[in-house]
XYZ file of C-alpha atoms in Angstrom:
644
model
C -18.137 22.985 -17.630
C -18.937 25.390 -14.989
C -22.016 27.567 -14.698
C -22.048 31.417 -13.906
C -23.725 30.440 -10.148
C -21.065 27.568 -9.515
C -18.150 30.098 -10.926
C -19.831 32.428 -8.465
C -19.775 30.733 -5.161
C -16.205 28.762 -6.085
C -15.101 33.098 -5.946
C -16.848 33.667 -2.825
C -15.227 31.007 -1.047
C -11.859 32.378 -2.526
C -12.274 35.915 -1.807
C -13.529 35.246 2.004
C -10.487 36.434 3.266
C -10.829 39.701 1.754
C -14.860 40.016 1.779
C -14.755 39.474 5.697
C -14.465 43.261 6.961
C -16.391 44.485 3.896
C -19.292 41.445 4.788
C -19.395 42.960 8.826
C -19.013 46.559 8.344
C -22.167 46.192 5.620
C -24.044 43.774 8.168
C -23.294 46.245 10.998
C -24.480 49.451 8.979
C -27.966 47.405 8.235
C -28.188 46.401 11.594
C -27.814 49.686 12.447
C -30.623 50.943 9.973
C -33.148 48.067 11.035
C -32.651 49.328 14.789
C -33.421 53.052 13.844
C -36.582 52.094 11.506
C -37.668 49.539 14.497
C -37.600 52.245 17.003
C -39.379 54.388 14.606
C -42.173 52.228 14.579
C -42.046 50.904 18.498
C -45.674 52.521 19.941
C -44.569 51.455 23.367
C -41.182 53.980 23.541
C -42.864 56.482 21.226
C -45.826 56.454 23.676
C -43.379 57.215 26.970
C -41.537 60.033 24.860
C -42.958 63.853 26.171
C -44.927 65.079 23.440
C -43.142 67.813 23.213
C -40.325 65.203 21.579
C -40.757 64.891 18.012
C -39.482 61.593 17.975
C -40.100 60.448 14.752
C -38.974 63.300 13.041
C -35.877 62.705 14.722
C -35.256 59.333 13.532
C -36.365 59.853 9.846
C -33.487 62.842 9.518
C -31.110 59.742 11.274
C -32.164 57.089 9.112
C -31.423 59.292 5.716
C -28.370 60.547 7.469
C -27.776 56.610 7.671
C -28.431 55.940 3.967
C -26.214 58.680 3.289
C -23.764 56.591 5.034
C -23.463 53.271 3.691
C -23.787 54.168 0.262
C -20.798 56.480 0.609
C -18.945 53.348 2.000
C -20.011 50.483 -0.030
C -19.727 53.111 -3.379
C -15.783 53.447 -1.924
C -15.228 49.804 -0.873
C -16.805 48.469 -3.962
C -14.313 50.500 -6.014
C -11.474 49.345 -3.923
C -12.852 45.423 -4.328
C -13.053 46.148 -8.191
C -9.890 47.141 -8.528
C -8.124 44.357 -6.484
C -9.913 41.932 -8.977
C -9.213 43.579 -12.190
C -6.702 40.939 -13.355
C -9.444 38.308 -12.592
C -11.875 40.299 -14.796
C -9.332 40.447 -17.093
C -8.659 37.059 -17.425
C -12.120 35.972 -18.018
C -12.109 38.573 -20.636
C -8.967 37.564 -21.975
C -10.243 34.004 -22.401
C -12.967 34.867 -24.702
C -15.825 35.346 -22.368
C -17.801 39.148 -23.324
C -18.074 41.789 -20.951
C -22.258 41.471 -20.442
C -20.899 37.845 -19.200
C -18.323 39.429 -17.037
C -20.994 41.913 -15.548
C -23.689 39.236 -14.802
C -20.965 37.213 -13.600
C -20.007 40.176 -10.915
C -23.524 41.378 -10.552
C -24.742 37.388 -9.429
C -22.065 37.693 -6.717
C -22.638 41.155 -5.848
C -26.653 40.273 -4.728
C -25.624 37.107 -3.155
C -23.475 38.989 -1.056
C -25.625 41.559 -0.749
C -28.773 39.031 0.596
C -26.215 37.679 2.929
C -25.884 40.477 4.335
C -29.131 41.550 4.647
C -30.305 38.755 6.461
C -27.556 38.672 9.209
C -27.893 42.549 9.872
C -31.804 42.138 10.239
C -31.487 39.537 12.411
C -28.565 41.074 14.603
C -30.492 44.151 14.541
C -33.509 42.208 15.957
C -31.375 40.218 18.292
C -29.903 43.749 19.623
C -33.050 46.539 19.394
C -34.259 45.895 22.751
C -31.082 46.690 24.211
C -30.532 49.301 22.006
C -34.255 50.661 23.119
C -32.857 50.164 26.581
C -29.976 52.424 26.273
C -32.297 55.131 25.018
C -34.812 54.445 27.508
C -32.127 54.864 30.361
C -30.296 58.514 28.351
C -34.367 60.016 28.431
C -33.922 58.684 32.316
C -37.605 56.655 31.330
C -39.130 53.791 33.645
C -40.373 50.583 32.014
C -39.653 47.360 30.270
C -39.428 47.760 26.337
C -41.055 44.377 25.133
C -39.683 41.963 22.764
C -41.200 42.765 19.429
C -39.881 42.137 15.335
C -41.108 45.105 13.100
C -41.956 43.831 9.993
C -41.906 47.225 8.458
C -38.419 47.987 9.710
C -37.319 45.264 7.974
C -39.206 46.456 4.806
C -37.752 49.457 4.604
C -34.364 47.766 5.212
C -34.766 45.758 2.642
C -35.568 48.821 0.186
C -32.319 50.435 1.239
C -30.114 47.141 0.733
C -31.939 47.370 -3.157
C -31.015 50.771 -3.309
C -27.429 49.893 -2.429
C -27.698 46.593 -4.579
C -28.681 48.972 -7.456
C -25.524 51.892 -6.820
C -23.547 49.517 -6.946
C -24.241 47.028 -9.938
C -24.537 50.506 -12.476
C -20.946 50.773 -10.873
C -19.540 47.483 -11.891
C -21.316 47.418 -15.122
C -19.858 50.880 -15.889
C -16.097 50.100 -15.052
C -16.294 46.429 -17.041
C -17.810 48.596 -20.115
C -15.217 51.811 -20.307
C -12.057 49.785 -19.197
C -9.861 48.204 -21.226
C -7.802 44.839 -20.817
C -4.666 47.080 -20.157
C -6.348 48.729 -17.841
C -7.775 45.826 -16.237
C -4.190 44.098 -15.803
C -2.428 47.071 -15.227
C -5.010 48.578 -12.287
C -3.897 46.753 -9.018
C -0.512 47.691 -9.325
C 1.685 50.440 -7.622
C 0.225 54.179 -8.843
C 1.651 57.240 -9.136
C 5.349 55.817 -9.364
C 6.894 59.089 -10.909
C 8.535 61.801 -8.983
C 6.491 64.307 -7.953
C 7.569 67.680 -10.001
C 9.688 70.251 -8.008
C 8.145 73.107 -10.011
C 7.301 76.636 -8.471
C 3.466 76.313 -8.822
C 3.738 72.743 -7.023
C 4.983 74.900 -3.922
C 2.220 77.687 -4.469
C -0.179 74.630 -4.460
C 1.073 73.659 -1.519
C 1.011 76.691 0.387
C -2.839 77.146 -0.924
C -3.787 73.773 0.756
C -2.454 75.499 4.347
C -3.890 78.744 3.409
C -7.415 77.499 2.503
C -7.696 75.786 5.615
C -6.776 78.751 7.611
C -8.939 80.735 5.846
C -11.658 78.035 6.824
C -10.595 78.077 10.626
C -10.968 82.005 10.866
C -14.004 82.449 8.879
C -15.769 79.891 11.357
C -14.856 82.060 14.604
C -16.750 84.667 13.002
C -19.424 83.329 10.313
C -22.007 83.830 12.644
C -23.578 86.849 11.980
C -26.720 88.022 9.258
C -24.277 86.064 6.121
C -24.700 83.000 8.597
C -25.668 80.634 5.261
C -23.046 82.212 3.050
C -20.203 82.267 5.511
C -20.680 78.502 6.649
C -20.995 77.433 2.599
C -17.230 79.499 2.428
C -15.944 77.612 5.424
C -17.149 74.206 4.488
C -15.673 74.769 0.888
C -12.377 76.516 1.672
C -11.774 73.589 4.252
C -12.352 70.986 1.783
C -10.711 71.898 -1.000
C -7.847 73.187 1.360
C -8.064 69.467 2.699
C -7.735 68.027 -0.654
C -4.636 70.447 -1.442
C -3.389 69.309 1.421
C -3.180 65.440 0.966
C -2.546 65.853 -2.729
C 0.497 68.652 -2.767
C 1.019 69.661 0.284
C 2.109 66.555 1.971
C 3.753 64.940 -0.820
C 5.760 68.367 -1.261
C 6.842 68.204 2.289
C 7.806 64.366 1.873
C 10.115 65.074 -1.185
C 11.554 68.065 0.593
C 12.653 65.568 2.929
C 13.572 62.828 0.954
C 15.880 65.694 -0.951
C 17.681 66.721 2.230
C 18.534 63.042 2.779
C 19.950 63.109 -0.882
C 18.356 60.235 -1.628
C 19.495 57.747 1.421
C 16.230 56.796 2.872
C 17.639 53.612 4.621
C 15.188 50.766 5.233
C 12.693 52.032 7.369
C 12.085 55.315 5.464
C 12.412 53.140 2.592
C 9.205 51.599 3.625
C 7.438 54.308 4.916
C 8.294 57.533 3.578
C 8.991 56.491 -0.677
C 5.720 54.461 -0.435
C 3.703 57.995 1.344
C 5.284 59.925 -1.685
C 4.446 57.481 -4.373
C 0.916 57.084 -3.290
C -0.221 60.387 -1.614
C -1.367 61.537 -5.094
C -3.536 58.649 -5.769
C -4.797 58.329 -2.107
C -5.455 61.992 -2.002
C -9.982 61.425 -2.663
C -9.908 58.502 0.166
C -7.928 61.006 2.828
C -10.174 63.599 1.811
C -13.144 61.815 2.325
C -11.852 59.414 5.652
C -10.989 63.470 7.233
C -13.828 64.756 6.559
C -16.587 62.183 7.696
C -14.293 62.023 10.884
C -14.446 65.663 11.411
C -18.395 65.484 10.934
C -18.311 62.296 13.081
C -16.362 64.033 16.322
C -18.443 67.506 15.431
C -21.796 65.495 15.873
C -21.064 63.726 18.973
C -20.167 66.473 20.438
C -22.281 68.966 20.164
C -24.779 65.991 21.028
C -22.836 65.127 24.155
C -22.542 68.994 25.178
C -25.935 69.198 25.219
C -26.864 66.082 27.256
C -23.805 66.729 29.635
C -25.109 69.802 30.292
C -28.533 69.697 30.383
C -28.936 70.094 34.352
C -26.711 72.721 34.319
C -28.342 74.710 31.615
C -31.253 74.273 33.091
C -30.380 75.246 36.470
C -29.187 78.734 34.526
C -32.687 79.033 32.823
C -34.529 78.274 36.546
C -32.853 79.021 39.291
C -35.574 78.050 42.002
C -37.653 74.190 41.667
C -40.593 76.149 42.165
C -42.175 80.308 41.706
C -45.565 82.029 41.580
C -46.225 85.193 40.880
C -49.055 86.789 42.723
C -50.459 83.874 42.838
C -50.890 83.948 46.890
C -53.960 81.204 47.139
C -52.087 78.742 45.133
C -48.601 79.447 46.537
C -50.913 78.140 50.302
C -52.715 75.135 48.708
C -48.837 74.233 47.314
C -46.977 74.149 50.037
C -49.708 72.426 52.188
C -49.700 69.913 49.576
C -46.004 69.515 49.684
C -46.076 69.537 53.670
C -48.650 66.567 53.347
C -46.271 64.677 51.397
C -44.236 65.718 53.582
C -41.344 67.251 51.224
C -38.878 69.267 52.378
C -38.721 72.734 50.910
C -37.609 76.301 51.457
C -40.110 78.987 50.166
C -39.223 82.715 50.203
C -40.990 85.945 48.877
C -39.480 88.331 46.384
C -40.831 91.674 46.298
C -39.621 93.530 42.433
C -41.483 95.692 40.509
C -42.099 96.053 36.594
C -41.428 98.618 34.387
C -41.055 99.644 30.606
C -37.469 101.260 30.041
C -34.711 101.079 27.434
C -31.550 99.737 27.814
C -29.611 101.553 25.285
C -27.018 100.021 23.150
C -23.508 101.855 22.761
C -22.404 99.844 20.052
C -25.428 101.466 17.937
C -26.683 105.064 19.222
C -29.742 104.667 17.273
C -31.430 102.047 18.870
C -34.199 102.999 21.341
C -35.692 99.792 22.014
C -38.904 99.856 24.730
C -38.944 96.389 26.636
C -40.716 95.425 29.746
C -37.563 95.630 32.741
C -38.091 93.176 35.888
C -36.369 94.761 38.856
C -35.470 92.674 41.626
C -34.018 93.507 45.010
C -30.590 92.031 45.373
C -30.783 91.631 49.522
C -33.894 89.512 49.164
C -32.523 87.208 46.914
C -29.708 86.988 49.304
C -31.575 85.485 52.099
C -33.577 83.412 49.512
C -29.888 81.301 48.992
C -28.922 83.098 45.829
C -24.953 84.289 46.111
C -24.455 87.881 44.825
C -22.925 90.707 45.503
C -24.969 93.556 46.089
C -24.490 96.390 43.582
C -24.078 100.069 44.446
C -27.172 102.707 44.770
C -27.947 103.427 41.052
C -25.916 100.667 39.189
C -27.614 97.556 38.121
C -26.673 94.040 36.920
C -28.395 92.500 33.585
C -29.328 88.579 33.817
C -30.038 86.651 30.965
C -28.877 82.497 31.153
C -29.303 82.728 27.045
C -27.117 85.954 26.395
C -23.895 83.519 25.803
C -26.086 81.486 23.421
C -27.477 84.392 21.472
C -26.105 85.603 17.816
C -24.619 88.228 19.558
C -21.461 89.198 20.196
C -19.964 87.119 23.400
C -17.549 89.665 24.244
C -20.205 91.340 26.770
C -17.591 94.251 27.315
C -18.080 95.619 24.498
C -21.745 96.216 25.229
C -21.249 96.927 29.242
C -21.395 99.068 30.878
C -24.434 101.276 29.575
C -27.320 102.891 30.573
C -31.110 101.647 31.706
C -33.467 104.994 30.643
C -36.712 105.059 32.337
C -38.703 107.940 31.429
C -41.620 109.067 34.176
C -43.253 112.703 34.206
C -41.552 113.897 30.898
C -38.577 112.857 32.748
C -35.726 110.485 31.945
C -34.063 108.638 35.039
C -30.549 107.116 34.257
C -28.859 103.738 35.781
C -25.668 102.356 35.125
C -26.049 98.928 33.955
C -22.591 97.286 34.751
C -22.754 93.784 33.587
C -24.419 91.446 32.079
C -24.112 87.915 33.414
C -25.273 84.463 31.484
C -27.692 83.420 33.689
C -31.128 84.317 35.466
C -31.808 85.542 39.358
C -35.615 83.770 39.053
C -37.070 81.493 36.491
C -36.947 82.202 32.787
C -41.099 81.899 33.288
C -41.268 85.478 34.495
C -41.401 88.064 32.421
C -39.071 91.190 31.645
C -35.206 91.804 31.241
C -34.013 90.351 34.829
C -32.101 93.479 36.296
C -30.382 93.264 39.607
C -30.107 96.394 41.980
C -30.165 97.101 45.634
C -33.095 97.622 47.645
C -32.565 101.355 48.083
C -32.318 101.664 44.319
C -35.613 99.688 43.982
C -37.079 101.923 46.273
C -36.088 105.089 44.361
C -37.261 103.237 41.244
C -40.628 102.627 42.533
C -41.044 106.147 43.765
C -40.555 107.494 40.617
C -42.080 105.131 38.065
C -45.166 104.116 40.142
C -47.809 106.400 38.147
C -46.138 105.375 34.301
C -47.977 102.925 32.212
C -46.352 99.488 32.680
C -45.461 99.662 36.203
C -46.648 96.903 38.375
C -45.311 95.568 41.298
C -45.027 91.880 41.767
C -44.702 89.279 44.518
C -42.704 86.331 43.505
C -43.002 83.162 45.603
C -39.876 80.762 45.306
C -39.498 77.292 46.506
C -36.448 75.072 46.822
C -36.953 71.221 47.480
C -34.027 69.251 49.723
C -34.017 66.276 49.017
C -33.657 65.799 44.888
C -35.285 62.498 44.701
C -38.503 64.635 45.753
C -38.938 66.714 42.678
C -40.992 64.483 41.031
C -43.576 64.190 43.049
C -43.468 67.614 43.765
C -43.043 68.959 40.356
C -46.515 66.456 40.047
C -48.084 68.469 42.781
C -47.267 71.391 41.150
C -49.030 70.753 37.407
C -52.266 71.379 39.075
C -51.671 75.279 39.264
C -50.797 75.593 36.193
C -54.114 77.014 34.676
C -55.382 76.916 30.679
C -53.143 79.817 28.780
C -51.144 80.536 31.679
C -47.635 78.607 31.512
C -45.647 78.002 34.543
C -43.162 75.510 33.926
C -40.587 74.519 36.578
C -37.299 73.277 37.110
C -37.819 69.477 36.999
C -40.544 69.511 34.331
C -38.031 71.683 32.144
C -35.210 69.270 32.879
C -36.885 66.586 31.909
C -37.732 68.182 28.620
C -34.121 68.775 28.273
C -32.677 65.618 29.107
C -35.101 63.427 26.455
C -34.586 66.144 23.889
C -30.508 66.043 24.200
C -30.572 62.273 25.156
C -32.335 61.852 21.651
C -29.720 63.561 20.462
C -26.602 61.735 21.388
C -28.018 58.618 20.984
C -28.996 59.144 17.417
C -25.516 60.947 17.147
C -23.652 58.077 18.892
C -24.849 55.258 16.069
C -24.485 57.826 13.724
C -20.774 57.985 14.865
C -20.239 54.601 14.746
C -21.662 54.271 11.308
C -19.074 57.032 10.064
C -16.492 55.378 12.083
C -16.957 51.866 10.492
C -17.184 53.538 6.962
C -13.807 55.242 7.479
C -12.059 52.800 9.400
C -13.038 50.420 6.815
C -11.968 52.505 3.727
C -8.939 53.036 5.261
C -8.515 49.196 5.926
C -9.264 48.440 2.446
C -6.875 50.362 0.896
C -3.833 49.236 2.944
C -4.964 46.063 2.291
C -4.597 46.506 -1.105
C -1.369 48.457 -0.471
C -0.146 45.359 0.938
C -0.783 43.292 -1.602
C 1.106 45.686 -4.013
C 3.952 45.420 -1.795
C 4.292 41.795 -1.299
C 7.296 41.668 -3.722
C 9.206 44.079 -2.202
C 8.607 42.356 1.502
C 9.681 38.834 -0.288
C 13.215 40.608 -1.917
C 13.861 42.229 1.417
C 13.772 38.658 2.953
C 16.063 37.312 0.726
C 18.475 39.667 1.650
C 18.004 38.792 5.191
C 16.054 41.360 6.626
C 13.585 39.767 9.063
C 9.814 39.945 9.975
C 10.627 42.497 12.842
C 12.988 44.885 11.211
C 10.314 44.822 7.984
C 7.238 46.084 10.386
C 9.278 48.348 11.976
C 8.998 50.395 8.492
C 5.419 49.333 7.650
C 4.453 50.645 11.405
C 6.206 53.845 10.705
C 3.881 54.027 7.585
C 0.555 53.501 9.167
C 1.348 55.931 11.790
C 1.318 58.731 9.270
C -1.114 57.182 7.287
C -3.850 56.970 10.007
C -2.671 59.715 12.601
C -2.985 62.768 9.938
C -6.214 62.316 8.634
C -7.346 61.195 12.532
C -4.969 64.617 13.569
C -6.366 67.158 10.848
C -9.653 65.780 11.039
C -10.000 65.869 15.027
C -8.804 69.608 13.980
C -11.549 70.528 11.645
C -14.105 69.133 14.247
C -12.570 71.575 17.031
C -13.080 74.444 15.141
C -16.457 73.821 13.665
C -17.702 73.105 17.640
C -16.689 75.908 18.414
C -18.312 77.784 15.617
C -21.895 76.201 16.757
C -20.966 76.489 19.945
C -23.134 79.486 20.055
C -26.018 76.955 20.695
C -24.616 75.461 23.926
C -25.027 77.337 27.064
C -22.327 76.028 29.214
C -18.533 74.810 28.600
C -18.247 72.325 26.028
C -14.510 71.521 27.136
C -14.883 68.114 28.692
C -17.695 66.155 25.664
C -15.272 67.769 23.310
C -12.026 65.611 25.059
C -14.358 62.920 25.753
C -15.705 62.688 22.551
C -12.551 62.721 20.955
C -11.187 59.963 22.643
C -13.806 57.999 22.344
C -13.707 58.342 18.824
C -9.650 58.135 18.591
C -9.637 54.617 20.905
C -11.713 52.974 18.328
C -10.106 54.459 15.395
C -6.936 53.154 16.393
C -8.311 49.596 16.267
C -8.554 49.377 12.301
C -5.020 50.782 12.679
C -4.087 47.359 14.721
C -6.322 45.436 11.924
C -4.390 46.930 9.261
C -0.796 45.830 11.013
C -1.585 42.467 11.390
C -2.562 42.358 7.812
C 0.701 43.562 6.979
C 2.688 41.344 9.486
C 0.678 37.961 8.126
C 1.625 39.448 4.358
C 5.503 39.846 5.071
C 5.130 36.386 7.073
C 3.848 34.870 4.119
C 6.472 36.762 1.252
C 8.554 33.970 1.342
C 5.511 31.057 0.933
């Protein structure tokens, strides 16, 4: 007679050919996890990170991100397995064996599995990490040679996550054996859902609401930012969800009958096995869709935003600081600097700024009231014309606002509606008026320097000064600004340059701030990037799994279709017309959510976004479409094998 264990691994070896996907997508997400948890604990890359880089912070928010993760898809694979082996749990209860028998049984298999699995993904994690520490050393542009190292407590704490899993989802097959019944259990793995859909009025109000709650979702976004910021993005995430739902529940399965009706009925062959299985099965499917949409709008949304901001880090930070280098009346260091630089002999072009500070209020038409005293930094347009900067010189008494973080502000990005307007500066109980044109999102000298950034022409600057020179707040200013050549010289200048930057004052400069930028956004993708591909193997997967099983289902109706004659070709050309819809809507609506919510948190990124966003998308779609190529051969070796 055969024990529980031997019953156990005699299943294994029969299920392989359904376990394999399931085994690698689990190995890969605890690969994954090791890699994040051995990078949290790596001294030697956490000791070339800036400080300024909160580093491990960063990867603890990842790695609970990535626990998130795989229990969502082993919860919705498990549930898929369970089902495709409720006639074998049947059986054995059918046979006389109890249900705590049946749930050890399950549960045995389940951990060795599960053990499996952990040890192959914490040894291909520690096989990989290094080059996976390599990657992020070369995105944080860092010099060095990680060393080979295995983190004992990265695999700890990888082993505590595989028990949490290993827990989820034992209380789940123990709970399904318990509450179903044999009926159930035989009656589960076949076709759902098989009765018409009803053709009632509130079934086409439904199915309007789906479309409608999503738009709602799309239009709230383009405007949620504002003081309700909290509120407005809880509406938007709910409204898109539930519209979502609506959507692959009614909505779709509406549209399909509507179709079906206006073919009275004659599908043909190919619609036969595409469109009557979509109608039969959209109901049931309609949790799976959600969920596969939605992680793949939060998957594009991440990588995005996370590949905005590296793509653009140079540029942003060109915006922020114009020049490599500036002083501010600083004339003693601004000689020791560049005698420094000419003994290292750098290349560099240094020019003087003369612009004067003042207190004055730039008022505000869209609100009368506000009155708003800020410190104004006036700068000579000419000058910074034969310092390299390209500008057009505005007329005496208009002026032209600068600010590289207006377009990133919570304000309103249609600057029109704020400009033109007036500059007040009020000198011997007095009020002098300029019209302030423009505003444009980005800064004549670096961010460093203090006071609104206002652009006017050197007779204007002159009549400012005149007139403002015996207020309180008025200071004139020399800036010195330095441009280096040759780029591969910045480092060693921006070294040079360190030195003058004395306790409490801050003077940081382009290169330093760069270089800030580029570890803090190169963080960010990579983290997003294996976050992406640990959504994109859970959804994929899911998505696998449940054609599999739909192919299974099926297998009768591919073996009567042979009989009649129809061959393996004309059969797939039906079943490809299937998994087109079936993987191109949630891959189209969910590539749609993810374009409107970047460009709802788009307010954060500086410069266009256009290119990560098409990149990212891609990226994502190219591998997406490879489960869709797993899934097809599934189904070709299934109708191969109907006749067997």
């Amino acid at each position: 007679m055969l024990t529980v264990f031997e019953l156990v691994f005699r299943s294994m070896r029969q299920n392989v050919k359904h376990y394999y996907l399931y085994f690698f997508a689990l190995i890969f997400s605890l690969s994954l996890f090791f890699v994040f948890a051995s990078l949290q604990h790596d001294q030697q890359v956490q000791s070339m990170m800036e400080a300024s880089v909160n580093f491990s912070a960063a990867f603890q928010s990842a790695a609970a991100l990535l626990i998130l993760i795989i229990g969502i898809f082993t919860v919705s694979s498990n549930r898929i397995f369970l089902r495709r082996r409720s006639r074998e749990i049947g059986v054995f209860q059918l046979i006389g064996l109890s249900k705590s028998w049946v749930a050890r049984y399950l549960v045995i298999e389940n951990v060795l599995l599960g053990i499996s699995a952990l040890v192959a993904g914490i040894a291909c994690g520690a096989m990989v990490s290094r080059l996976f520490v390599l990657i992020l050393m070369k995105l944080l542009n860092l010099e060095g040679v990680p060393a080979i190292s295995f983190s004992v407590s990265a695999a700890l704490e990888t082993a505590m996550v595989f028990i949490l899993i290993l827990v989820i989802t034992s209380v789940q097959m123990i709970f399904m054996i318990y509450r179903s019944t044999l009926l159930h259990l035989f009656q589960a793995d076949m076709q759902p859902d098989l009765s018409s859909p009803p053709h009632s009025l509130f079934t086409a109000i439904y199915a309007m609401l789906g479309v409608v709650l999503i738009g709602y979702g799309y239009k709230l976004s383009a405007h949620m930012v504002d003081d309700q910021l909290l509120l407005n993005a809880l509406l938007v995430l709910l409204s898109t969800i539930s519209g979502t739902y609506l959507l692959y529940r009614v909505t779709l399965r509406w549209c399909f009958t509507w179709l079906r009706k206006r073919k009275n009925g004659h599908l043909g062959l190919y619609n036969s096995l595409s469109l009557a299985p979509l109608i039969h099965r959209m109901k049931a499917n309609a949790n799976s869709l959600t969920l596969i949409t939605v992680l793949s709008a939060l998957t594009i949304t991440l990588v995005t935003m996370a590949y905005s901001v590296y793509y653009s880090a140079e540029h942003d930070t060109r915006k922020a600081m114009p020049f490599d280098f500036a002083f501010e009346n600083r004339a003693l260091d601004e000689q020791s600097f560049m005698s420094e630089l000419e003994r290292e002999g750098i290349n560099f072009r240094h020019k003087t700024i003369e612009a004067i500070r003042t207190n004055g209020v730039i008022l505000n038409p869209l609100d009368e009231s506000s009155h708003i005293d800020s410190a104004l930094l006036w700068l000579p347009a000419e000058q910074l014309q034969r310092s390299g900067v390209r500008l057009s010189v505005p007329s005496y008494g208009e002026a032209v606002a600068y600010n590289a973080w207006a377009s990133s502000t919570f304000d309103d990005s249609d600057f029109s509606k704020r400009y033109p307007t007036t500059v007040e500066l009020a000198a011997k109980g007095q009020t002098g008026s300029y019209l302030l044109k423009e505003l444009i999102a980005e800064n004549l000298v670096n961010s460093d320097l203090s006071g609104n950034q206002l652009l006017v022409s050197e007779a204007t600057l002159k009549d400012i000064e005149n007139s403002m020179s015996s207020t309180a707040g008025f200071e004139k200013t020399l800036i010195g600004t330095y441009r280096i050549s040759d780029k591969g010289e910045l480092a060693l200048a921006s070294s040079l340059y360190q030195k003058y930057n004395p306790d409490g004052h801050s003077s940081p400069d382009f290169y330093s701030q760069y270089k800030e930028a580029l570890q803090i956004s190169g963080l960010l993708i990579f983290i997003a990037a294996f976050l992406g591909l640990a959504f994109l193997a859970s959804t994929g997967s899911i998505l696998y799994f449940k054609q599999m099983t739909e192919a299974e289902q099926e297998k009768q109706s591919f073996k009567t279709l042979r009989q009649l004659g129809f061959d393996t070709h004309m059969i797939m050309r039906g079943v490809i017309q299937k998994q087109m819809v079936v993987f191109l809507i949630p891959l189209f609506i969910g590539v749609l959510h993810s374009i409107f919510a970047v460009k709802a948190a788009s307010v954060i990124i500086i410069s266009d976004i256009t290119i990560p966003t098409v990149i990212s998308i891609g990226a994502y779609a190219a591998i997406y479409f490879l489960f869709a190529l797993f899934t097809l051969g599934y189904y070709r070796k299934v109708v191969k094998n109907a006749m067997l």
